[in-house]
PDB file of N, CA and C in Angstrom:
ATOM      1  N   UNK Y   1     107.216 111.216 168.164  1.00  0.00           N
ATOM      2  CA  UNK Y   1     107.224 110.375 169.335  1.00  0.00           C
ATOM      3  C   UNK Y   1     108.635 109.850 169.526  1.00  0.00           C
ATOM      4  N   UNK Y   2     109.115 109.880 170.750  1.00  0.00           N
ATOM      5  CA  UNK Y   2     110.427 109.314 171.039  1.00  0.00           C
ATOM      6  C   UNK Y   2     110.431 108.704 172.430  1.00  0.00           C
ATOM      7  N   UNK Y   3     111.384 107.810 172.618  1.00  0.00           N
ATOM      8  CA  UNK Y   3     111.557 107.164 173.916  1.00  0.00           C
ATOM      9  C   UNK Y   3     113.022 107.319 174.301  1.00  0.00           C
ATOM     10  N   UNK Y   4     113.258 107.766 175.517  1.00  0.00           N
ATOM     11  CA  UNK Y   4     114.626 108.004 175.983  1.00  0.00           C
ATOM     12  C   UNK Y   4     114.942 107.095 177.162  1.00  0.00           C
ATOM     13  N   UNK Y   5     116.076 106.430 177.085  1.00  0.00           N
ATOM     14  CA  UNK Y   5     116.552 105.550 178.146  1.00  0.00           C
ATOM     15  C   UNK Y   5     117.133 106.404 179.264  1.00  0.00           C
ATOM     16  N   UNK Y   6     116.591 106.252 180.458  1.00  0.00           N
ATOM     17  CA  UNK Y   6     117.088 107.008 181.610  1.00  0.00           C
ATOM     18  C   UNK Y   6     118.316 106.366 182.251  1.00  0.00           C
ATOM     19  N   UNK Y   7     118.708 105.183 181.777  1.00  0.00           N
ATOM     20  CA  UNK Y   7     119.888 104.514 182.302  1.00  0.00           C
ATOM     21  C   UNK Y   7     119.660 103.769 183.604  1.00  0.00           C
ATOM     22  N   UNK Y   8     118.418 103.757 184.069  1.00  0.00           N
ATOM     23  CA  UNK Y   8     118.127 103.087 185.336  1.00  0.00           C
ATOM     24  C   UNK Y   8     116.994 102.057 185.192  1.00  0.00           C
ATOM     25  N   UNK Y   9     116.774 101.606 183.949  1.00  0.00           N
ATOM     26  CA  UNK Y   9     115.711 100.637 183.697  1.00  0.00           C
ATOM     27  C   UNK Y   9     114.366 101.282 183.421  1.00  0.00           C
ATOM     28  N   UNK Y  10     114.351 102.621 183.336  1.00  0.00           N
ATOM     29  CA  UNK Y  10     113.121 103.321 182.987  1.00  0.00           C
ATOM     30  C   UNK Y  10     113.336 104.110 181.695  1.00  0.00           C
ATOM     31  N   UNK Y  11     112.229 104.418 181.045  1.00  0.00           N
ATOM     32  CA  UNK Y  11     112.258 105.138 179.771  1.00  0.00           C
ATOM     33  C   UNK Y  11     111.206 106.231 179.803  1.00  0.00           C
ATOM     34  N   UNK Y  12     111.564 107.422 179.320  1.00  0.00           N
ATOM     35  CA  UNK Y  12     110.598 108.516 179.218  1.00  0.00           C
ATOM     36  C   UNK Y  12     110.034 108.522 177.804  1.00  0.00           C
ATOM     37  N   UNK Y  13     108.722 108.434 177.703  1.00  0.00           N
ATOM     38  CA  UNK Y  13     108.021 108.473 176.435  1.00  0.00           C
ATOM     39  C   UNK Y  13     107.550 109.899 176.201  1.00  0.00           C
ATOM     40  N   UNK Y  14     107.916 110.474 175.066  1.00  0.00           N
ATOM     41  CA  UNK Y  14     107.556 111.836 174.716  1.00  0.00           C
ATOM     42  C   UNK Y  14     106.748 111.816 173.427  1.00  0.00           C
ATOM     43  N   UNK Y  15     105.616 112.495 173.436  1.00  0.00           N
ATOM     44  CA  UNK Y  15     104.756 112.575 172.257  1.00  0.00           C
ATOM     45  C   UNK Y  15     104.525 114.045 171.937  1.00  0.00           C
ATOM     46  N   UNK Y  16     104.853 114.433 170.727  1.00  0.00           N
ATOM     47  CA  UNK Y  16     104.650 115.820 170.321  1.00  0.00           C
ATOM     48  C   UNK Y  16     105.427 116.815 171.152  1.00  0.00           C
ATOM     49  N   UNK Y  17     106.589 116.409 171.640  1.00  0.00           N
ATOM     50  CA  UNK Y  17     107.425 117.300 172.433  1.00  0.00           C
ATOM     51  C   UNK Y  17     107.028 117.404 173.892  1.00  0.00           C
ATOM     52  N   UNK Y  18     105.974 116.681 174.292  1.00  0.00           N
ATOM     53  CA  UNK Y  18     105.540 116.723 175.687  1.00  0.00           C
ATOM     54  C   UNK Y  18     105.671 115.347 176.309  1.00  0.00           C
ATOM     55  N   UNK Y  19     106.156 115.318 177.544  1.00  0.00           N
ATOM     56  CA  UNK Y  19     106.329 114.055 178.251  1.00  0.00           C
ATOM     57  C   UNK Y  19     104.983 113.380 178.437  1.00  0.00           C
ATOM     58  N   UNK Y  20     104.879 112.121 177.984  1.00  0.00           N
ATOM     59  CA  UNK Y  20     103.617 111.394 178.083  1.00  0.00           C
ATOM     60  C   UNK Y  20     103.602 110.511 179.326  1.00  0.00           C
ATOM     61  N   UNK Y  21     104.672 109.739 179.511  1.00  0.00           N
ATOM     62  CA  UNK Y  21     104.747 108.885 180.689  1.00  0.00           C
ATOM     63  C   UNK Y  21     106.130 108.280 180.808  1.00  0.00           C
ATOM     64  N   UNK Y  22     106.402 107.705 181.966  1.00  0.00           N
ATOM     65  CA  UNK Y  22     107.645 106.984 182.202  1.00  0.00           C
ATOM     66  C   UNK Y  22     107.321 105.504 182.263  1.00  0.00           C
ATOM     67  N   UNK Y  23     108.057 104.721 181.478  1.00  0.00           N
ATOM     68  CA  UNK Y  23     107.865 103.277 181.412  1.00  0.00           C
ATOM     69  C   UNK Y  23     109.042 102.589 182.066  1.00  0.00           C
ATOM     70  N   UNK Y  24     108.823 101.379 182.585  1.00  0.00           N
ATOM     71  CA  UNK Y  24     109.972 100.580 183.016  1.00  0.00           C
ATOM     72  C   UNK Y  24     110.086  99.387 182.074  1.00  0.00           C
ATOM     73  N   UNK Y  25     111.150  98.613 182.241  1.00  0.00           N
ATOM     74  CA  UNK Y  25     111.431  97.532 181.300  1.00  0.00           C
ATOM     75  C   UNK Y  25     110.274  96.550 181.180  1.00  0.00           C
ATOM     76  N   UNK Y  26     109.537  96.301 182.267  1.00  0.00           N
ATOM     77  CA  UNK Y  26     108.413  95.364 182.196  1.00  0.00           C
ATOM     78  C   UNK Y  26     107.287  95.908 181.323  1.00  0.00           C
ATOM     79  N   UNK Y  27     107.175  97.237 181.206  1.00  0.00           N
ATOM     80  CA  UNK Y  27     106.153  97.832 180.347  1.00  0.00           C
ATOM     81  C   UNK Y  27     106.441  97.611 178.866  1.00  0.00           C
ATOM     82  N   UNK Y  28     107.689  97.310 178.542  1.00  0.00           N
ATOM     83  CA  UNK Y  28     108.067  97.109 177.140  1.00  0.00           C
ATOM     84  C   UNK Y  28     107.669  95.729 176.621  1.00  0.00           C
ATOM     85  N   UNK Y  29     107.241  94.847 177.499  1.00  0.00           N
ATOM     86  CA  UNK Y  29     106.791  93.493 177.113  1.00  0.00           C
ATOM     87  C   UNK Y  29     107.805  92.767 176.236  1.00  0.00           C
ATOM     88  N   UNK Y  30     109.092  92.904 176.569  1.00  0.00           N
ATOM     89  CA  UNK Y  30     110.140  92.194 175.838  1.00  0.00           C
ATOM     90  C   UNK Y  30     110.543  92.839 174.524  1.00  0.00           C
ATOM     91  N   UNK Y  31     109.947  93.982 174.193  1.00  0.00           N
ATOM     92  CA  UNK Y  31     110.303  94.679 172.958  1.00  0.00           C
ATOM     93  C   UNK Y  31     111.415  95.678 173.241  1.00  0.00           C
ATOM     94  N   UNK Y  32     112.140  96.044 172.190  1.00  0.00           N
ATOM     95  CA  UNK Y  32     113.140  97.096 172.329  1.00  0.00           C
ATOM     96  C   UNK Y  32     112.409  98.441 172.386  1.00  0.00           C
ATOM     97  N   UNK Y  33     113.064  99.471 172.901  1.00  0.00           N
ATOM     98  CA  UNK Y  33     112.420 100.787 172.906  1.00  0.00           C
ATOM     99  C   UNK Y  33     111.962 101.223 171.505  1.00  0.00           C
ATOM    100  N   UNK Y  34     112.772 100.944 170.485  1.00  0.00           N
ATOM    101  CA  UNK Y  34     112.397 101.329 169.114  1.00  0.00           C
ATOM    102  C   UNK Y  34     111.154 100.577 168.654  1.00  0.00           C
ATOM    103  N   UNK Y  35     111.042  99.309 169.024  1.00  0.00           N
ATOM    104  CA  UNK Y  35     109.858  98.537 168.652  1.00  0.00           C
ATOM    105  C   UNK Y  35     108.604  99.104 169.326  1.00  0.00           C
ATOM    106  N   UNK Y  36     108.740  99.575 170.557  1.00  0.00           N
ATOM    107  CA  UNK Y  36     107.601 100.182 171.259  1.00  0.00           C
ATOM    108  C   UNK Y  36     107.155 101.447 170.525  1.00  0.00           C
ATOM    109  N   UNK Y  37     108.108 102.283 170.130  1.00  0.00           N
ATOM    110  CA  UNK Y  37     107.776 103.505 169.395  1.00  0.00           C
ATOM    111  C   UNK Y  37     107.109 103.156 168.071  1.00  0.00           C
ATOM    112  N   UNK Y  38     107.686 102.213 167.332  1.00  0.00           N
ATOM    113  CA  UNK Y  38     107.118 101.828 166.039  1.00  0.00           C
ATOM    114  C   UNK Y  38     105.698 101.284 166.186  1.00  0.00           C
ATOM    115  N   UNK Y  39     105.479 100.407 167.164  1.00  0.00           N
ATOM    116  CA  UNK Y  39     104.158  99.813 167.374  1.00  0.00           C
ATOM    117  C   UNK Y  39     103.146 100.871 167.805  1.00  0.00           C
ATOM    118  N   UNK Y  40     103.558 101.794 168.657  1.00  0.00           N
ATOM    119  CA  UNK Y  40     102.649 102.845 169.113  1.00  0.00           C
ATOM    120  C   UNK Y  40     102.290 103.782 167.968  1.00  0.00           C
ATOM    121  N   UNK Y  41     103.276 104.167 167.159  1.00  0.00           N
ATOM    122  CA  UNK Y  41     102.999 105.028 166.012  1.00  0.00           C
ATOM    123  C   UNK Y  41     102.063 104.329 165.036  1.00  0.00           C
ATOM    124  N   UNK Y  42     102.291 103.056 164.790  1.00  0.00           N
ATOM    125  CA  UNK Y  42     101.429 102.307 163.879  1.00  0.00           C
ATOM    126  C   UNK Y  42      99.996 102.269 164.406  1.00  0.00           C
ATOM    127  N   UNK Y  43      99.834 102.032 165.696  1.00  0.00           N
ATOM    128  CA  UNK Y  43      98.502 101.998 166.296  1.00  0.00           C
ATOM    129  C   UNK Y  43      97.828 103.361 166.204  1.00  0.00           C
ATOM    130  N   UNK Y  44      98.569 104.421 166.452  1.00  0.00           N
ATOM    131  CA  UNK Y  44      97.987 105.768 166.363  1.00  0.00           C
ATOM    132  C   UNK Y  44      97.594 106.099 164.934  1.00  0.00           C
ATOM    133  N   UNK Y  45      98.396 105.664 163.962  1.00  0.00           N
ATOM    134  CA  UNK Y  45      98.066 105.889 162.555  1.00  0.00           C
ATOM    135  C   UNK Y  45      96.803 105.147 162.159  1.00  0.00           C
ATOM    136  N   UNK Y  46      96.638 103.922 162.660  1.00  0.00           N
ATOM    137  CA  UNK Y  46      95.427 103.159 162.368  1.00  0.00           C
ATOM    138  C   UNK Y  46      94.201 103.851 162.946  1.00  0.00           C
ATOM    139  N   UNK Y  47      94.324 104.369 164.168  1.00  0.00           N
ATOM    140  CA  UNK Y  47      93.203 105.079 164.796  1.00  0.00           C
ATOM    141  C   UNK Y  47      92.866 106.361 164.040  1.00  0.00           C
ATOM    142  N   UNK Y  48      93.884 107.021 163.511  1.00  0.00           N
ATOM    143  CA  UNK Y  48      93.653 108.273 162.789  1.00  0.00           C
ATOM    144  C   UNK Y  48      92.905 108.025 161.480  1.00  0.00           C
ATOM    145  N   UNK Y  49      92.986 106.809 160.945  1.00  0.00           N
ATOM    146  CA  UNK Y  49      92.299 106.487 159.691  1.00  0.00           C
ATOM    147  C   UNK Y  49      90.798 106.309 159.886  1.00  0.00           C
ATOM    148  N   UNK Y  50      90.345 106.171 161.138  1.00  0.00           N
ATOM    149  CA  UNK Y  50      88.913 105.956 161.375  1.00  0.00           C
ATOM    150  C   UNK Y  50      88.174 107.236 161.589  1.00  0.00           C
TER     151      UNK Y  50
END
């Protein structure tokens, strides 16, 4: 999973090499792009344990 800054206040979220969605700064809820990736990966790992 990665997040790329488009330089215009939007970010492309890629999961498994495929584009998942485009986020804007308000979607980050005050977190850095890296924090969003870390939190999303952690949530997906928790779901995979069930």
